[in-house]
Structures are given as C-alpha cells and as structure tokens.
Amino acid sequence: MNKVLQITDTHLFASDEGELRGTRTSETLEWVLEHVRHEHPDTRCILATGDLVQQETAEAYERFVHYFGRFDIPVLCLPGNHDDPALMRQVLSRPPFHLETRFALGAWDLIQLDSHIPGSPAGEVGQAQLEELDGLLQAQPERPTLVAVHHQPVPVGTPWLDGVGLRDGDALLACLERHPQVKTLIWGHVHQPSEQRHGHIQLLGTPSTCAQFLPGSEDFAIDPEAPPAYRVLWLGEDGRFENELVQLHDAVSHS
Ligand SMILES: [Fe+2]
C-alpha cells in the first residue's frame, strides 16, 4: 500500500508570528509535521489541498517552501480561495512540489483540480476543467484514481460554509460517477472532518493544520476544542483504498 498524507489549509503568513484567529499557524503546522516525521516516515507523497497561505505574498509561499521543501517525496499542491494561483506557480515550480493536474503514483493516478475563483470564498471547477478531467479518466480506465479539490462538492452540514462550497459540485460528481476507477474525492476548505459516500466514491473532507470551524454552526464560528489534524490515505496497488483521520488532541491540551 502506498501511504499518502493529506495536509490542508496551512494558512501560512510571511512571518512565523502570523496568527489566524488566535492560532499561530506556523506553530500548529510544526506540530503536525513533527507528528508526521515520527509516525509516518514511510509516506510516499503529500497532498496539500489548498489555502497554503493566509497572506497572498511570495514571502508566505516561501514559508510553505521552508516547511515542505525539506521532504524528499513529491508534495502535490492545488490552490484554495486564499491562494494566488499565479504566485503559487511562480514560487512552487520546483522540486519537491508538483502543481500538474495528473500525477502517477505506482498503480494510481492522483488528479488535482483548481477551484479558485478570484475574489470569492466559494469555488468552481468550471466546464473546461471538467472536460479535461473526463478525458483523463476516459484515457486511463484501469488506473485507480484519487481526485483532490479545495472546496467541498457536497454540503457538510455547516450552513455558512455550505454557502461557499463548490458551485458545480453536482457536475463534478456526475463526471466522477461515470468512471468506476475513481475511488475517492478529497477536499479541504471546511476545517472540520466530513466522511460521506457518493455511489462507488468515498468523499472525504479533512480538517486544517490550524484553527477549525464549529460543525453545524449557522454563522461563522471557530471550534476552540478541535485540534490540528491531517489524514492518512492508503492506496493499494490492487485499487484498495483506506483512510484514517489523525487529530493531534495532545497539541490542544498542551497549548
Ligand atoms: Fe482554509
């Protein structure tokens, strides 16, 4: 089984002192990466599913390079609503980072989509990308596939957040359901865990490495009890898929 980690919504600043609603995002990311180094040294690949930075500056992306550039495994990156896709491409077009749509990992294809809409917290994949995705999936029907995107394609049950999800989530799912080799669709953005199914596809939303949102809240609210988190994904060469959410509960009680 190939072990892959989803690490999402790191929300880094140009300075390590930067705080997002009371959480120093560089510090919680350090905790997560320390946990990863200790518990998962056999990781084959990292998926960073958007909101890499909170400040859309080259300096903030350089902090991302500081933390993730030390890995000698591929780090796949896609943009979130807080990212600047052009700036991201400029700073992260170097190893170990990969911004391309399709990445082959053993028997699997990993496909990353760009749902960034300039100036909006919501997301959209768009017709052109959906057609590209359909073409990639048609071309490789035998290869088990993971698809990653920043925004949630289905409601997660937190009303204010579900108002800023993926606008064309239905169209994305309609495309994926036509392709039996698609095993899972993963996202960030929601800063809370979400596990659902859509036909043969496992849908997974993963909490952030920093502050989390309060599940079920009508209006914007932080969950002060929810710890930094990431997700472990196991991709079997035979197409088997398993996952486990890792929450750093000790990090909260020690802070
Ligand atoms: Fe985020």
PDB file of C-alpha atoms and ligand atoms in Angstrom:
ATOM      1  CA  MET A   1       0.000   0.000   0.000  1.00  0.00           C
ATOM      2  CA  ASN A   2       1.272   3.482  -0.867  1.00  0.00           C
ATOM      3  CA  LYS A   3       0.916   5.788   2.113  1.00  0.00           C
ATOM      4  CA  VAL A   4      -0.127   9.320   1.156  1.00  0.00           C
ATOM      5  CA  LEU A   5      -0.889  12.208   3.530  1.00  0.00           C
ATOM      6  CA  GLN A   6      -3.445  14.953   3.025  1.00  0.00           C
ATOM      7  CA  ILE A   7      -2.240  18.088   4.809  1.00  0.00           C
ATOM      8  CA  THR A   8      -4.545  21.015   4.221  1.00  0.00           C
ATOM      9  CA  ASP A   9      -5.297  24.676   4.932  1.00  0.00           C
ATOM     10  CA  THR A  10      -1.942  25.543   6.459  1.00  0.00           C
ATOM     11  CA  HIS A  11      -2.766  29.304   6.142  1.00  0.00           C
ATOM     12  CA  LEU A  12       0.838  30.458   6.498  1.00  0.00           C
ATOM     13  CA  PHE A  13       1.913  34.089   6.795  1.00  0.00           C
ATOM     14  CA  ALA A  14       5.062  35.850   5.609  1.00  0.00           C
ATOM     15  CA  SER A  15       6.223  35.767   9.226  1.00  0.00           C
ATOM     16  CA  ASP A  16       6.112  32.797  11.589  1.00  0.00           C
ATOM     17  CA  GLU A  17       4.459  35.135  14.107  1.00  0.00           C
ATOM     18  CA  GLY A  18       1.305  35.345  11.978  1.00  0.00           C
ATOM     19  CA  GLU A  19      -1.918  34.299  13.707  1.00  0.00           C
ATOM     20  CA  LEU A  20      -5.238  33.217  12.227  1.00  0.00           C
ATOM     21  CA  ARG A  21      -7.981  33.916  14.775  1.00  0.00           C
ATOM     22  CA  GLY A  22      -5.676  33.314  17.726  1.00  0.00           C
ATOM     23  CA  THR A  23      -3.775  30.342  16.268  1.00  0.00           C
ATOM     24  CA  ARG A  24      -0.149  30.739  15.232  1.00  0.00           C
ATOM     25  CA  THR A  25      -0.384  28.725  12.015  1.00  0.00           C
ATOM     26  CA  SER A  26       3.363  28.054  11.720  1.00  0.00           C
ATOM     27  CA  GLU A  27       3.385  26.548  15.206  1.00  0.00           C
ATOM     28  CA  THR A  28       0.462  24.148  14.655  1.00  0.00           C
ATOM     29  CA  LEU A  29       1.990  23.127  11.308  1.00  0.00           C
ATOM     30  CA  GLU A  30       5.267  22.346  13.112  1.00  0.00           C
ATOM     31  CA  TRP A  31       3.314  20.051  15.466  1.00  0.00           C
ATOM     32  CA  VAL A  32       1.686  18.291  12.537  1.00  0.00           C
ATOM     33  CA  LEU A  33       4.971  17.837  10.661  1.00  0.00           C
ATOM     34  CA  GLU A  34       6.702  16.564  13.791  1.00  0.00           C
ATOM     35  CA  HIS A  35       3.894  14.008  14.198  1.00  0.00           C
ATOM     36  CA  VAL A  36       4.232  13.022  10.543  1.00  0.00           C
ATOM     37  CA  ARG A  37       8.005  12.575  10.814  1.00  0.00           C
ATOM     38  CA  HIS A  38       7.593  10.390  13.895  1.00  0.00           C
ATOM     39  CA  GLU A  39       4.550   8.316  12.896  1.00  0.00           C
ATOM     40  CA  HIS A  40       4.715   8.155   9.101  1.00  0.00           C
ATOM     41  CA  PRO A  41       8.330   8.149   7.869  1.00  0.00           C
ATOM     42  CA  ASP A  42       7.217   5.716   5.128  1.00  0.00           C
ATOM     43  CA  THR A  43       4.981   8.306   3.421  1.00  0.00           C
ATOM     44  CA  ARG A  44       5.285   8.256  -0.390  1.00  0.00           C
ATOM     45  CA  CYS A  45       3.576  11.549  -1.239  1.00  0.00           C
ATOM     46  CA  ILE A  46       1.895  14.592   0.359  1.00  0.00           C
ATOM     47  CA  LEU A  47      -1.255  16.282  -0.948  1.00  0.00           C
ATOM     48  CA  ALA A  48      -1.619  19.937   0.113  1.00  0.00           C
ATOM     49  CA  THR A  49      -5.231  20.719  -0.759  1.00  0.00           C
ATOM     50  CA  GLY A  50      -5.319  24.498  -0.767  1.00  0.00           C
ATOM     51  CA  ASP A  51      -5.204  27.588   1.424  1.00  0.00           C
ATOM     52  CA  LEU A  52      -1.475  27.036   1.674  1.00  0.00           C
ATOM     53  CA  VAL A  53      -1.168  30.668   2.747  1.00  0.00           C
ATOM     54  CA  GLN A  54      -3.319  33.239   4.505  1.00  0.00           C
ATOM     55  CA  GLN A  55      -1.392  36.167   3.026  1.00  0.00           C
ATOM     56  CA  GLU A  56      -1.107  36.050  -0.761  1.00  0.00           C
ATOM     57  CA  THR A  57       2.558  37.060  -0.880  1.00  0.00           C
ATOM     58  CA  ALA A  58       5.695  35.405  -2.233  1.00  0.00           C
ATOM     59  CA  GLU A  59       7.126  35.539   1.299  1.00  0.00           C
ATOM     60  CA  ALA A  60       4.222  33.468   2.669  1.00  0.00           C
ATOM     61  CA  TYR A  61       4.765  30.861  -0.073  1.00  0.00           C
ATOM     62  CA  GLU A  62       8.453  30.839   0.836  1.00  0.00           C
ATOM     63  CA  ARG A  63       7.420  29.824   4.360  1.00  0.00           C
ATOM     64  CA  PHE A  64       5.492  26.955   2.760  1.00  0.00           C
ATOM     65  CA  VAL A  65       8.708  26.015   0.922  1.00  0.00           C
ATOM     66  CA  HIS A  66      10.568  26.254   4.237  1.00  0.00           C
ATOM     67  CA  TYR A  67       8.274  23.671   5.842  1.00  0.00           C
ATOM     68  CA  PHE A  68       7.611  21.335   2.911  1.00  0.00           C
ATOM     69  CA  GLY A  69      10.746  21.772   0.791  1.00  0.00           C
ATOM     70  CA  ARG A  70      12.662  19.549   3.207  1.00  0.00           C
ATOM     71  CA  PHE A  71      10.670  16.464   2.145  1.00  0.00           C
ATOM     72  CA  ASP A  72      12.317  14.197  -0.394  1.00  0.00           C
ATOM     73  CA  ILE A  73       8.925  12.919  -1.599  1.00  0.00           C
ATOM     74  CA  PRO A  74       6.535  14.663  -4.040  1.00  0.00           C
ATOM     75  CA  VAL A  75       4.377  17.386  -2.480  1.00  0.00           C
ATOM     76  CA  LEU A  76       1.321  17.985  -4.688  1.00  0.00           C
ATOM     77  CA  CYS A  77      -0.242  21.441  -4.330  1.00  0.00           C
ATOM     78  CA  LEU A  78      -3.558  22.859  -5.508  1.00  0.00           C
ATOM     79  CA  PRO A  79      -4.957  26.342  -4.815  1.00  0.00           C
ATOM     80  CA  GLY A  80      -7.698  27.311  -2.359  1.00  0.00           C
ATOM     81  CA  ASN A  81      -9.692  30.517  -2.057  1.00  0.00           C
ATOM     82  CA  HIS A  82      -6.898  32.130  -0.006  1.00  0.00           C
ATOM     83  CA  ASP A  83      -4.231  31.306  -2.579  1.00  0.00           C
ATOM     84  CA  ASP A  84      -3.000  33.275  -5.567  1.00  0.00           C
ATOM     85  CA  PRO A  85      -2.637  30.556  -8.254  1.00  0.00           C
ATOM     86  CA  ALA A  86      -0.171  32.574 -10.371  1.00  0.00           C
ATOM     87  CA  LEU A  87       2.044  33.440  -7.409  1.00  0.00           C
ATOM     88  CA  MET A  88       1.825  29.863  -6.180  1.00  0.00           C
ATOM     89  CA  ARG A  89       3.015  28.602  -9.566  1.00  0.00           C
ATOM     90  CA  GLN A  90       5.837  31.116  -9.540  1.00  0.00           C
ATOM     91  CA  VAL A  91       7.199  30.064  -6.134  1.00  0.00           C
ATOM     92  CA  LEU A  92       6.349  26.343  -6.144  1.00  0.00           C
ATOM     93  CA  SER A  93       7.531  25.369  -9.643  1.00  0.00           C
ATOM     94  CA  ARG A  94      10.477  23.462  -8.234  1.00  0.00           C
ATOM     95  CA  PRO A  95      11.060  20.105  -6.538  1.00  0.00           C
ATOM     96  CA  PRO A  96       9.595  18.579  -4.447  1.00  0.00           C
ATOM     97  CA  PHE A  97       6.427  20.447  -5.454  1.00  0.00           C
ATOM     98  CA  HIS A  98       4.049  19.319  -8.201  1.00  0.00           C
ATOM     99  CA  LEU A  99       1.232  21.507  -9.497  1.00  0.00           C
ATOM    100  CA  GLU A 100       0.288  19.446 -12.552  1.00  0.00           C
ATOM    101  CA  THR A 101      -3.238  18.089 -12.952  1.00  0.00           C
ATOM    102  CA  ARG A 102      -2.293  14.405 -13.174  1.00  0.00           C
ATOM    103  CA  PHE A 103       0.411  12.709 -11.142  1.00  0.00           C
ATOM    104  CA  ALA A 104       1.147   8.965 -11.331  1.00  0.00           C
ATOM    105  CA  LEU A 105       1.969   7.217  -8.052  1.00  0.00           C
ATOM    106  CA  GLY A 106       2.537   3.491  -8.585  1.00  0.00           C
ATOM    107  CA  ALA A 107      -0.666   1.988  -9.953  1.00  0.00           C
ATOM    108  CA  TRP A 108      -2.656   5.115  -9.042  1.00  0.00           C
ATOM    109  CA  ASP A 109      -3.428   8.412 -10.721  1.00  0.00           C
ATOM    110  CA  LEU A 110      -3.740  11.441  -8.467  1.00  0.00           C
ATOM    111  CA  ILE A 111      -5.713  14.246 -10.107  1.00  0.00           C
ATOM    112  CA  GLN A 112      -5.780  17.743  -8.647  1.00  0.00           C
ATOM    113  CA  LEU A 113      -8.319  20.373  -9.638  1.00  0.00           C
ATOM    114  CA  ASP A 114      -8.226  24.165  -9.326  1.00  0.00           C
ATOM    115  CA  SER A 115     -11.473  25.545  -7.815  1.00  0.00           C
ATOM    116  CA  HIS A 116     -10.154  29.060  -7.098  1.00  0.00           C
ATOM    117  CA  ILE A 117     -12.474  31.924  -8.140  1.00  0.00           C
ATOM    118  CA  PRO A 118     -10.687  35.308  -7.956  1.00  0.00           C
ATOM    119  CA  GLY A 119     -12.185  37.416  -5.166  1.00  0.00           C
ATOM    120  CA  SER A 120     -14.624  34.776  -3.914  1.00  0.00           C
ATOM    121  CA  PRO A 121     -14.525  32.410  -0.935  1.00  0.00           C
ATOM    122  CA  ALA A 122     -16.648  29.925  -2.940  1.00  0.00           C
ATOM    123  CA  GLY A 123     -15.242  27.610  -5.593  1.00  0.00           C
ATOM    124  CA  GLU A 124     -15.863  26.334  -9.102  1.00  0.00           C
ATOM    125  CA  VAL A 125     -14.134  23.722 -11.237  1.00  0.00           C
ATOM    126  CA  GLY A 126     -15.599  25.017 -14.498  1.00  0.00           C
ATOM    127  CA  GLN A 127     -16.578  23.358 -17.763  1.00  0.00           C
ATOM    128  CA  ALA A 128     -13.093  23.316 -19.335  1.00  0.00           C
ATOM    129  CA  GLN A 129     -11.565  21.529 -16.370  1.00  0.00           C
ATOM    130  CA  LEU A 130     -14.479  19.089 -16.162  1.00  0.00           C
ATOM    131  CA  GLU A 131     -13.902  18.173 -19.807  1.00  0.00           C
ATOM    132  CA  GLU A 132     -10.177  17.748 -19.201  1.00  0.00           C
ATOM    133  CA  LEU A 133     -10.945  15.549 -16.179  1.00  0.00           C
ATOM    134  CA  ASP A 134     -13.396  13.424 -18.162  1.00  0.00           C
ATOM    135  CA  GLY A 135     -10.770  12.971 -20.889  1.00  0.00           C
ATOM    136  CA  LEU A 136      -8.076  11.922 -18.394  1.00  0.00           C
ATOM    137  CA  LEU A 137     -10.423   9.399 -16.790  1.00  0.00           C
ATOM    138  CA  GLN A 138     -11.548   8.012 -20.141  1.00  0.00           C
ATOM    139  CA  ALA A 139      -7.926   7.547 -21.186  1.00  0.00           C
ATOM    140  CA  GLN A 140      -6.952   5.501 -18.089  1.00  0.00           C
ATOM    141  CA  PRO A 141      -9.947   3.349 -17.087  1.00  0.00           C
ATOM    142  CA  GLU A 142      -7.757   0.703 -15.463  1.00  0.00           C
ATOM    143  CA  ARG A 143      -5.849   3.007 -13.119  1.00  0.00           C
ATOM    144  CA  PRO A 144      -7.392   3.535  -9.664  1.00  0.00           C
ATOM    145  CA  THR A 145      -7.775   7.266  -9.179  1.00  0.00           C
ATOM    146  CA  LEU A 146      -7.886   9.806  -6.352  1.00  0.00           C
ATOM    147  CA  VAL A 147      -9.266  13.274  -7.137  1.00  0.00           C
ATOM    148  CA  ALA A 148      -8.450  16.291  -4.941  1.00  0.00           C
ATOM    149  CA  VAL A 149     -10.011  19.757  -4.887  1.00  0.00           C
ATOM    150  CA  HIS A 150     -10.115  22.569  -2.320  1.00  0.00           C
ATOM    151  CA  HIS A 151     -13.867  23.226  -1.955  1.00  0.00           C
ATOM    152  CA  GLN A 152     -16.448  20.707  -0.748  1.00  0.00           C
ATOM    153  CA  PRO A 153     -18.601  19.313  -3.610  1.00  0.00           C
ATOM    154  CA  VAL A 154     -21.421  18.371  -1.213  1.00  0.00           C
ATOM    155  CA  PRO A 155     -22.827  20.091   1.892  1.00  0.00           C
ATOM    156  CA  VAL A 156     -21.001  19.156   5.099  1.00  0.00           C
ATOM    157  CA  GLY A 157     -23.835  20.319   7.374  1.00  0.00           C
ATOM    158  CA  THR A 158     -22.395  23.681   8.430  1.00  0.00           C
ATOM    159  CA  PRO A 159     -24.749  26.219   6.789  1.00  0.00           C
ATOM    160  CA  TRP A 160     -22.477  29.272   6.421  1.00  0.00           C
ATOM    161  CA  LEU A 161     -19.695  27.105   4.964  1.00  0.00           C
ATOM    162  CA  ASP A 162     -22.045  25.264   2.652  1.00  0.00           C
ATOM    163  CA  GLY A 163     -22.885  28.643   1.142  1.00  0.00           C
ATOM    164  CA  VAL A 164     -19.262  28.960  -0.008  1.00  0.00           C
ATOM    165  CA  GLY A 165     -18.663  25.409  -1.269  1.00  0.00           C
ATOM    166  CA  LEU A 166     -18.068  24.145  -4.803  1.00  0.00           C
ATOM    167  CA  ARG A 167     -20.740  25.730  -7.027  1.00  0.00           C
ATOM    168  CA  ASP A 168     -20.521  22.967  -9.613  1.00  0.00           C
ATOM    169  CA  GLY A 169     -20.126  20.093  -7.155  1.00  0.00           C
ATOM    170  CA  ASP A 170     -23.054  18.239  -8.765  1.00  0.00           C
ATOM    171  CA  ALA A 171     -21.421  18.414 -12.193  1.00  0.00           C
ATOM    172  CA  LEU A 172     -18.121  17.179 -10.759  1.00  0.00           C
ATOM    173  CA  LEU A 173     -19.809  14.210  -9.073  1.00  0.00           C
ATOM    174  CA  ALA A 174     -21.803  13.457 -12.245  1.00  0.00           C
ATOM    175  CA  CYS A 175     -18.497  13.236 -14.122  1.00  0.00           C
ATOM    176  CA  LEU A 176     -16.763  11.080 -11.499  1.00  0.00           C
ATOM    177  CA  GLU A 177     -19.657   8.643 -11.129  1.00  0.00           C
ATOM    178  CA  ARG A 178     -19.281   7.664 -14.797  1.00  0.00           C
ATOM    179  CA  HIS A 179     -15.779   6.332 -14.066  1.00  0.00           C
ATOM    180  CA  PRO A 180     -15.628   3.257 -11.811  1.00  0.00           C
ATOM    181  CA  GLN A 181     -11.869   3.629 -11.272  1.00  0.00           C
ATOM    182  CA  VAL A 182     -12.400   6.788  -9.176  1.00  0.00           C
ATOM    183  CA  LYS A 183     -12.071   5.603  -5.591  1.00  0.00           C
ATOM    184  CA  THR A 184     -12.124   8.840  -3.641  1.00  0.00           C
ATOM    185  CA  LEU A 185     -12.615  12.601  -3.823  1.00  0.00           C
ATOM    186  CA  ILE A 186     -10.893  14.610  -1.092  1.00  0.00           C
ATOM    187  CA  TRP A 187     -11.075  18.286  -0.118  1.00  0.00           C
ATOM    188  CA  GLY A 188     -10.005  20.897   2.461  1.00  0.00           C
ATOM    189  CA  HIS A 189     -11.689  24.292   2.996  1.00  0.00           C
ATOM    190  CA  VAL A 190     -14.200  23.138   5.632  1.00  0.00           C
ATOM    191  CA  HIS A 191     -11.788  22.983   8.608  1.00  0.00           C
ATOM    192  CA  GLN A 192     -13.726  20.022  10.052  1.00  0.00           C
ATOM    193  CA  PRO A 193     -13.964  16.309   9.289  1.00  0.00           C
ATOM    194  CA  SER A 194     -16.511  15.022   6.770  1.00  0.00           C
ATOM    195  CA  GLU A 195     -16.967  11.449   5.509  1.00  0.00           C
ATOM    196  CA  GLN A 196     -19.675  10.590   3.003  1.00  0.00           C
ATOM    197  CA  ARG A 197     -20.253   8.287   0.031  1.00  0.00           C
ATOM    198  CA  HIS A 198     -21.430   9.026  -3.482  1.00  0.00           C
ATOM    199  CA  GLY A 199     -22.104   5.750  -5.279  1.00  0.00           C
ATOM    200  CA  HIS A 200     -18.746   3.971  -5.558  1.00  0.00           C
ATOM    201  CA  ILE A 201     -16.803   7.064  -4.446  1.00  0.00           C
ATOM    202  CA  GLN A 202     -15.590   7.790  -0.902  1.00  0.00           C
ATOM    203  CA  LEU A 203     -15.940  11.534  -0.174  1.00  0.00           C
ATOM    204  CA  LEU A 204     -13.557  12.930   2.448  1.00  0.00           C
ATOM    205  CA  GLY A 205     -13.181  16.410   3.911  1.00  0.00           C
ATOM    206  CA  THR A 206     -10.183  16.933   6.171  1.00  0.00           C
ATOM    207  CA  PRO A 207      -9.661  19.482   8.961  1.00  0.00           C
ATOM    208  CA  SER A 208      -6.929  22.090   8.835  1.00  0.00           C
ATOM    209  CA  THR A 209      -3.485  22.026  10.402  1.00  0.00           C
ATOM    210  CA  CYS A 210      -4.543  25.198  12.281  1.00  0.00           C
ATOM    211  CA  ALA A 211      -7.895  26.502  13.659  1.00  0.00           C
ATOM    212  CA  GLN A 212     -11.081  24.516  12.945  1.00  0.00           C
ATOM    213  CA  PHE A 213     -14.656  25.692  12.286  1.00  0.00           C
ATOM    214  CA  LEU A 214     -17.516  24.675  14.575  1.00  0.00           C
ATOM    215  CA  PRO A 215     -19.504  21.870  12.883  1.00  0.00           C
ATOM    216  CA  GLY A 216     -23.202  22.623  12.379  1.00  0.00           C
ATOM    217  CA  SER A 217     -22.932  26.362  13.058  1.00  0.00           C
ATOM    218  CA  GLU A 218     -25.376  28.654  11.184  1.00  0.00           C
ATOM    219  CA  ASP A 219     -22.882  31.524  11.302  1.00  0.00           C
ATOM    220  CA  PHE A 220     -19.102  31.697  11.208  1.00  0.00           C
ATOM    221  CA  ALA A 221     -17.668  30.170  14.399  1.00  0.00           C
ATOM    222  CA  ILE A 222     -14.352  28.647  15.482  1.00  0.00           C
ATOM    223  CA  ASP A 223     -14.282  25.372  17.417  1.00  0.00           C
ATOM    224  CA  PRO A 224     -11.754  26.097  20.184  1.00  0.00           C
ATOM    225  CA  GLU A 225     -11.631  22.429  21.247  1.00  0.00           C
ATOM    226  CA  ALA A 226     -10.843  20.958  17.827  1.00  0.00           C
ATOM    227  CA  PRO A 227      -7.151  20.073  17.385  1.00  0.00           C
ATOM    228  CA  PRO A 228      -4.872  20.383  14.350  1.00  0.00           C
ATOM    229  CA  ALA A 229      -5.325  17.421  12.019  1.00  0.00           C
ATOM    230  CA  TYR A 230      -4.349  15.639   8.815  1.00  0.00           C
ATOM    231  CA  ARG A 231      -5.441  12.479   7.008  1.00  0.00           C
ATOM    232  CA  VAL A 232      -3.550   9.289   6.123  1.00  0.00           C
ATOM    233  CA  LEU A 233      -4.573   7.654   2.841  1.00  0.00           C
ATOM    234  CA  TRP A 234      -3.514   4.147   1.841  1.00  0.00           C
ATOM    235  CA  LEU A 235      -3.579   3.440  -1.882  1.00  0.00           C
ATOM    236  CA  GLY A 236      -3.259  -0.282  -2.656  1.00  0.00           C
ATOM    237  CA  GLU A 237      -1.633  -1.386  -5.882  1.00  0.00           C
ATOM    238  CA  ASP A 238      -4.774  -3.526  -6.387  1.00  0.00           C
ATOM    239  CA  GLY A 239      -7.005  -0.423  -6.109  1.00  0.00           C
ATOM    240  CA  ARG A 240      -7.910  -0.885  -2.453  1.00  0.00           C
ATOM    241  CA  PHE A 241      -8.367   2.422  -0.587  1.00  0.00           C
ATOM    242  CA  GLU A 242      -8.314   3.090   3.144  1.00  0.00           C
ATOM    243  CA  ASN A 243      -8.018   6.249   5.216  1.00  0.00           C
ATOM    244  CA  GLU A 244      -7.601   7.453   8.774  1.00  0.00           C
ATOM    245  CA  LEU A 245      -8.129  10.915  10.233  1.00  0.00           C
ATOM    246  CA  VAL A 246      -5.322  11.942  12.617  1.00  0.00           C
ATOM    247  CA  GLN A 247      -6.207  14.595  15.202  1.00  0.00           C
ATOM    248  CA  LEU A 248      -3.497  15.970  17.496  1.00  0.00           C
ATOM    249  CA  HIS A 249      -5.529  16.078  20.702  1.00  0.00           C
ATOM    250  CA  ASP A 250      -2.388  16.398  22.816  1.00  0.00           C
ATOM    251  CA  ALA A 251      -1.481  19.578  20.947  1.00  0.00           C
ATOM    252  CA  VAL A 252      -4.627  21.300  22.229  1.00  0.00           C
ATOM    253  CA  SER A 253      -4.277  20.217  25.851  1.00  0.00           C
ATOM    254  CA  HIS A 254      -0.632  21.401  25.886  1.00  0.00           C
ATOM    255  CA  SER A 255      -1.271  24.787  24.310  1.00  0.00           C
TER     256      SER A 255
HETATM  257 FE    FE B   1      -8.952  27.337   4.821  1.00  0.00          FE
END
